[in-house]
Coordinates of C-alpha atoms and ligand atoms in Angstrom, one line a residue:
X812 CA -12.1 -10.6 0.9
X813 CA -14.5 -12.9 2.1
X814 CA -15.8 -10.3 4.9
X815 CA -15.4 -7.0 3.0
X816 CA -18.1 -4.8 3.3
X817 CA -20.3 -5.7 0.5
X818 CA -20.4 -9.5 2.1
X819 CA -21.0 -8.6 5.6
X820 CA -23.9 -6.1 4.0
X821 CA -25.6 -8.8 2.0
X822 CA -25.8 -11.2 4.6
X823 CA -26.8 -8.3 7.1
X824 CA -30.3 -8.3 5.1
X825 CA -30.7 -11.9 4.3
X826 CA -30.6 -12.4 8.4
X827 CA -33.1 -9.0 8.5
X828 CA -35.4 -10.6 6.1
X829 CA -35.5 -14.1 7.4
X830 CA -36.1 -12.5 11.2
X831 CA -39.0 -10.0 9.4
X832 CA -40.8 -13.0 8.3
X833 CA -40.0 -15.8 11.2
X834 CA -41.8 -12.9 13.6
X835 CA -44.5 -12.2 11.3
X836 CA -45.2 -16.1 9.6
X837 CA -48.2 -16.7 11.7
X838 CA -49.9 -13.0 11.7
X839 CA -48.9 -12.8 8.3
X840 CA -52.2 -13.5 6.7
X841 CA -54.0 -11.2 9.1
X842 CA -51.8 -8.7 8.5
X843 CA -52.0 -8.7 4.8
X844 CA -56.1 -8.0 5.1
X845 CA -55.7 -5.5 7.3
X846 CA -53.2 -3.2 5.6
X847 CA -54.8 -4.0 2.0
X848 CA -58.1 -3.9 3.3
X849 CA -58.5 -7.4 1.5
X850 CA -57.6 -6.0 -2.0
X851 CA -54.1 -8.3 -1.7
X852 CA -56.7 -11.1 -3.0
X853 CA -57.8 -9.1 -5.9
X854 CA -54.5 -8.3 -6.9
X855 CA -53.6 -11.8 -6.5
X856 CA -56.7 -12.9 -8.7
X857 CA -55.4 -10.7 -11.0
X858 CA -52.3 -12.3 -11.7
X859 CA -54.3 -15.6 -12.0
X860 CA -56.8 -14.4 -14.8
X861 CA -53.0 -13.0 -16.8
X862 CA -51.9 -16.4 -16.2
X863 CA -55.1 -18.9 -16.6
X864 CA -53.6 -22.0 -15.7
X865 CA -54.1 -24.9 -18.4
X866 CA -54.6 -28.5 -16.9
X867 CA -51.1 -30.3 -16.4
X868 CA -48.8 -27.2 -15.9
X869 CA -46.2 -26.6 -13.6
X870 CA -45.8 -23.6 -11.5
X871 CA -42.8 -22.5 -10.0
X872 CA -43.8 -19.8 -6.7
X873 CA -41.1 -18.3 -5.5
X874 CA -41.3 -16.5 -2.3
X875 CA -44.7 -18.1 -1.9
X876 CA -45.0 -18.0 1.4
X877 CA -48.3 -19.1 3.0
X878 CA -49.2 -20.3 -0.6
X879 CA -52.3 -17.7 -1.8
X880 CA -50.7 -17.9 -5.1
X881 CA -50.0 -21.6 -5.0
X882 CA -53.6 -22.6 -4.2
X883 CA -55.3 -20.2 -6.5
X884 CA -53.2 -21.6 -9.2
X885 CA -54.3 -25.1 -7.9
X886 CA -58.2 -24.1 -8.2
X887 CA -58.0 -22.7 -11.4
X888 CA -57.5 -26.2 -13.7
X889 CA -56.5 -30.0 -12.7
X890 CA -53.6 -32.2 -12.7
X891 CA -51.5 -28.9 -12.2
X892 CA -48.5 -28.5 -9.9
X893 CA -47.1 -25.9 -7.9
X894 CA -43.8 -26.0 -5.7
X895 CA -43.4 -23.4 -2.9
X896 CA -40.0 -22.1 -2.6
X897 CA -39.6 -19.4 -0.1
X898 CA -36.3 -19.0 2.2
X899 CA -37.8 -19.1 5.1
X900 CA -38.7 -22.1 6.7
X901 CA -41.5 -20.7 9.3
X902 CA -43.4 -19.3 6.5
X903 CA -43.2 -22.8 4.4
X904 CA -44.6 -24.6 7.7
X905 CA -48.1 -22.7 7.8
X906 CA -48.2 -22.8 3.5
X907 CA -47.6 -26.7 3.8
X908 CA -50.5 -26.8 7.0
X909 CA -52.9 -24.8 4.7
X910 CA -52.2 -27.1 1.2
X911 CA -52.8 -30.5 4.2
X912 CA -55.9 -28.9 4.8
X913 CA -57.0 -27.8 1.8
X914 CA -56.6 -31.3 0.2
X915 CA -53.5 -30.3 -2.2
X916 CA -50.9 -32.3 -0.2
X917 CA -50.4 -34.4 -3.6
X918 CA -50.0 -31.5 -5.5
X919 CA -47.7 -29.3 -3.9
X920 CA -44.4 -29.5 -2.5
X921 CA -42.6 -27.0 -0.2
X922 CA -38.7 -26.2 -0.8
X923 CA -36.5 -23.5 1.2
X924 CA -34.3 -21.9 -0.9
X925 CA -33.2 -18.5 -1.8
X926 CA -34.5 -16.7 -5.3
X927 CA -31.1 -16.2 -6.2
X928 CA -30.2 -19.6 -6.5
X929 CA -32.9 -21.5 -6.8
X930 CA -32.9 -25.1 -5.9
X931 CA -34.8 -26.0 -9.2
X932 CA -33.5 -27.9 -12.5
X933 CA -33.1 -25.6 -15.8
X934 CA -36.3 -25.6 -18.2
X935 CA -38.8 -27.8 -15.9
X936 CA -41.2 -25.0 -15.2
X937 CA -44.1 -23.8 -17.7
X938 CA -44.9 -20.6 -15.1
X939 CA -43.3 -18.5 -12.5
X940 CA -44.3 -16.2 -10.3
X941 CA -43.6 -14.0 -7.5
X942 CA -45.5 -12.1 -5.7
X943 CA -44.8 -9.5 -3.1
X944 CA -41.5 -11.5 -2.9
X945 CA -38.7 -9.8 -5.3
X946 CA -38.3 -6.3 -3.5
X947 CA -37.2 -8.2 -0.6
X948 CA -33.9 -9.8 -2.4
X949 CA -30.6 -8.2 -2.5
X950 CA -29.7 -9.1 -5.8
X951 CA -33.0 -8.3 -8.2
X952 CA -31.0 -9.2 -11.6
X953 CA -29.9 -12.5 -10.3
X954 CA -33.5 -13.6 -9.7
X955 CA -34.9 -12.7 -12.6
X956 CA -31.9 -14.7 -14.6
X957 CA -32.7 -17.8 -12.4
X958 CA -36.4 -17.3 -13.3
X959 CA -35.1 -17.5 -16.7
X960 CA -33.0 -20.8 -16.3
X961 CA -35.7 -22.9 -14.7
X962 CA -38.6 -22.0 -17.0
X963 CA -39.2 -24.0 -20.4
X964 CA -39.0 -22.3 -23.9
X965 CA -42.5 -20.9 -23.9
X966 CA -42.6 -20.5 -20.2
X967 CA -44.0 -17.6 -18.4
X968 CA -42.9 -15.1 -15.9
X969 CA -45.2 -13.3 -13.6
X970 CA -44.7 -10.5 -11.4
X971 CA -47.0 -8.9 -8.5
X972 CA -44.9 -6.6 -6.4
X973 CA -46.1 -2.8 -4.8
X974 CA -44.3 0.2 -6.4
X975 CA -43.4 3.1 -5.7
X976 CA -44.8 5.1 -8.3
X977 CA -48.3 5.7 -6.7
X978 CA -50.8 8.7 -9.0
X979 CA -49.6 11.5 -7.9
X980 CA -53.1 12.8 -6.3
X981 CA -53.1 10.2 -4.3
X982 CA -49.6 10.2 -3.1
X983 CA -50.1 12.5 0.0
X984 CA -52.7 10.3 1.3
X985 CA -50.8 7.1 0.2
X986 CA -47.6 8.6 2.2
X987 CA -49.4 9.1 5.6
X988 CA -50.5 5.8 5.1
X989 CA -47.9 4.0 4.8
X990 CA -45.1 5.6 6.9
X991 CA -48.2 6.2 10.1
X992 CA -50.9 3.4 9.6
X993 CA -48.9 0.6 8.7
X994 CA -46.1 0.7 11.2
X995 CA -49.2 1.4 13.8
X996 CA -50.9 -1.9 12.8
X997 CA -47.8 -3.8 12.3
X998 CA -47.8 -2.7 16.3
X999 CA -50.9 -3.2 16.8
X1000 CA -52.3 -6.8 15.2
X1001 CA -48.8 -8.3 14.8
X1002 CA -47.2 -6.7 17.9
X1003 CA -44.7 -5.9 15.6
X1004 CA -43.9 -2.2 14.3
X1005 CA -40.4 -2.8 13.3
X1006 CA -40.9 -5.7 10.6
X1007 CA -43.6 -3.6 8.9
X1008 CA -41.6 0.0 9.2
X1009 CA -38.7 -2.1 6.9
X1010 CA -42.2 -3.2 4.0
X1011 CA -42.9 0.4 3.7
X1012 CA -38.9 1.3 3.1
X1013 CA -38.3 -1.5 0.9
X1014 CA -41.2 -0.2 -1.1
X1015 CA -39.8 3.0 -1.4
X1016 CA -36.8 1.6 -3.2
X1017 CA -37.8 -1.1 -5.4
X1018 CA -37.3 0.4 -9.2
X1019 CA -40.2 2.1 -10.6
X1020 CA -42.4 -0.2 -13.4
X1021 CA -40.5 1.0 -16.3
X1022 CA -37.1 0.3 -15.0
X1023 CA -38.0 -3.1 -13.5
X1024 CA -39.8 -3.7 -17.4
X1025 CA -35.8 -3.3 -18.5
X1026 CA -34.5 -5.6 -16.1
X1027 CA -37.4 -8.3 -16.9
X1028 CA -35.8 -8.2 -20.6
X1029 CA -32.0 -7.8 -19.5
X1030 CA -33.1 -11.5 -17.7
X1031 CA -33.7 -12.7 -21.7
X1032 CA -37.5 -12.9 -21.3
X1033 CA -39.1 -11.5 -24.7
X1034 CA -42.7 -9.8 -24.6
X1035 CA -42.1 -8.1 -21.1
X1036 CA -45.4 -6.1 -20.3
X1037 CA -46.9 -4.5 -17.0
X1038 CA -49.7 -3.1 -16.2
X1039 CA -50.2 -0.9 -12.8
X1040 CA -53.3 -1.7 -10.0
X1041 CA -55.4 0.4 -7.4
X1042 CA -53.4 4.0 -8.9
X1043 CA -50.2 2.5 -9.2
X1044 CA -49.8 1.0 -5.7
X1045 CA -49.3 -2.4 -7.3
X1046 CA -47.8 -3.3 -10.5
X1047 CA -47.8 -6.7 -12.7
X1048 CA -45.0 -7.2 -15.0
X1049 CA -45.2 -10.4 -17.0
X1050 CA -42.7 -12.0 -19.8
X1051 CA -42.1 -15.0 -21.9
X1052 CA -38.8 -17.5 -22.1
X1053 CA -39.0 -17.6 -26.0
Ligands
SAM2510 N1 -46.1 -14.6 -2.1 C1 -46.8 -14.6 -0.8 C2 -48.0 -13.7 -0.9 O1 -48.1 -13.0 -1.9 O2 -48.8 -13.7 0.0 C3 -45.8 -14.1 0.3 C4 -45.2 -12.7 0.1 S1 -44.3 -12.2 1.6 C5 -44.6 -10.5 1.6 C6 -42.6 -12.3 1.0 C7 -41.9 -13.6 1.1 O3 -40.7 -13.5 0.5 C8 -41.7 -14.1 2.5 O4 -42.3 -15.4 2.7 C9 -40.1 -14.2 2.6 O5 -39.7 -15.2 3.4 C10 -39.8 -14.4 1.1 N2 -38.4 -14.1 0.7 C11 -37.7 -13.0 1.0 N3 -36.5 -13.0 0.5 C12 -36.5 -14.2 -0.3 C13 -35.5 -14.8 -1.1 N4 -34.3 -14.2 -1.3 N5 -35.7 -15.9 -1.7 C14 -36.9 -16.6 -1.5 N6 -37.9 -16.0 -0.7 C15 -37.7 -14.9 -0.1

């Protein structure tokens, strides 16, 4: 039925995630320094120099948020084009303040809408990316197909998401870190230790690079690739629509 258990599950998280991110929009930024120690903007400069944007493409960023990708990608060449889509509506508002302020109000537009079903016409994207976005949806496999269906032949998919298979030297340290220091800050600068208690878990179970490489292809994209960042705290997968 309607209201068996897998239904009343699903929509169980997509309520958690939309209440994580309502409480953390406005900290959000803040919050990702502090726990990254600013290396989030590496990473994300990162994905950029994979992707080096060519004047006149069209970027698809899903879960974008507060729009670091979509801005960077707006920098790196002209006449470009980036829409935000991100299913929650409190983190659109501050990306769509920041892109007024930044002088890309022409250049961007700002959609709510879920990954799964994205609100996007097929093939009208030359790029795609998410970032930090993908763990967070209950149904990995149907996002990736929808990344497939709105990118053009030739289009590219991009990636950035923590995993869980950190060096294991380091995964001790990385541990204590995350399951102590992170809920603490969450506490501390966002006055909210819950939200940032559910990151660390959903880190924890998002497939490790090699199986999330295999569901990249399952999608149809051909050349999937990934490279790891920082000893395997953050990995990049990338792919084409052939
Ligand atoms: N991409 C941005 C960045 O790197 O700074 C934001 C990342 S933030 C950690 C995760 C974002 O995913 C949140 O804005 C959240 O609302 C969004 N999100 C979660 N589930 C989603 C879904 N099913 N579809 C679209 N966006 C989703």
């Amino acid at each position: 039925t309607h209201f068996g258990f897998r239904t009343v599950a699903e929509g169980d998280k997509a309520g958690l995630v939309r209440a994580v991110f309502d409480s953390v929009a406005d900290d959000y930024d803040r919050m990702n320094d502090a726990m990254s120690f600013g290396v989030h903007r590496l990473w994300k400069d990162s994905l950029m120099d994979s992707m080096r944007p060519r004047p006149g493409m069209k970027l698809l960023d899903v879960a974008g948020g507060t729009g670091d990708i979509a801005f960077r990608f707006l920098e790196g060449a002209p006449n470009t084009e980036v829409t935000v889509c991100d299913i929650n509506a409190e983190m659109l508002r501050v990306g769509k303040k920041r892109a007024e302020e930044r002088g890309f109000a022409d250049r961007s537009a700002f959609v709510c809408g879920d990954a799964q079903k994205l609100p996007i016409p097929d093939r009208s994207m030359d790029a795609y990316t998410i970032a930090f976005g993908i763990r967070n949806v209950t149904r990995i496999q149907d996002a990736l197909d929808e990344a497939y269906r709105v990118l053009k032949p030739g289009g590219r998919f991009f990636c950035l998401e923590f995993s869980p298979a950190v060096v294991p030297m380091l995964k001790g340290a990385y541990d204590a870190y995350s399951f102590h220091l992170i809920p603490w800050m969450g506490e501390k600068i966002a006055g909210d230790r819950d939200s940032y208690q559910y990151l660390v878990e959903s880190i924890r179970r998002f497939p490790e690079p090699e199986t999330f490489a295999s569901m990249i292809a399952k999608a149809g994209f051909g050349r999937v690739k990934y490279r790891t960042m920082s000893a395997g705290v953050v990995a990049l997968h990338s792919g084409w629509r052939l």
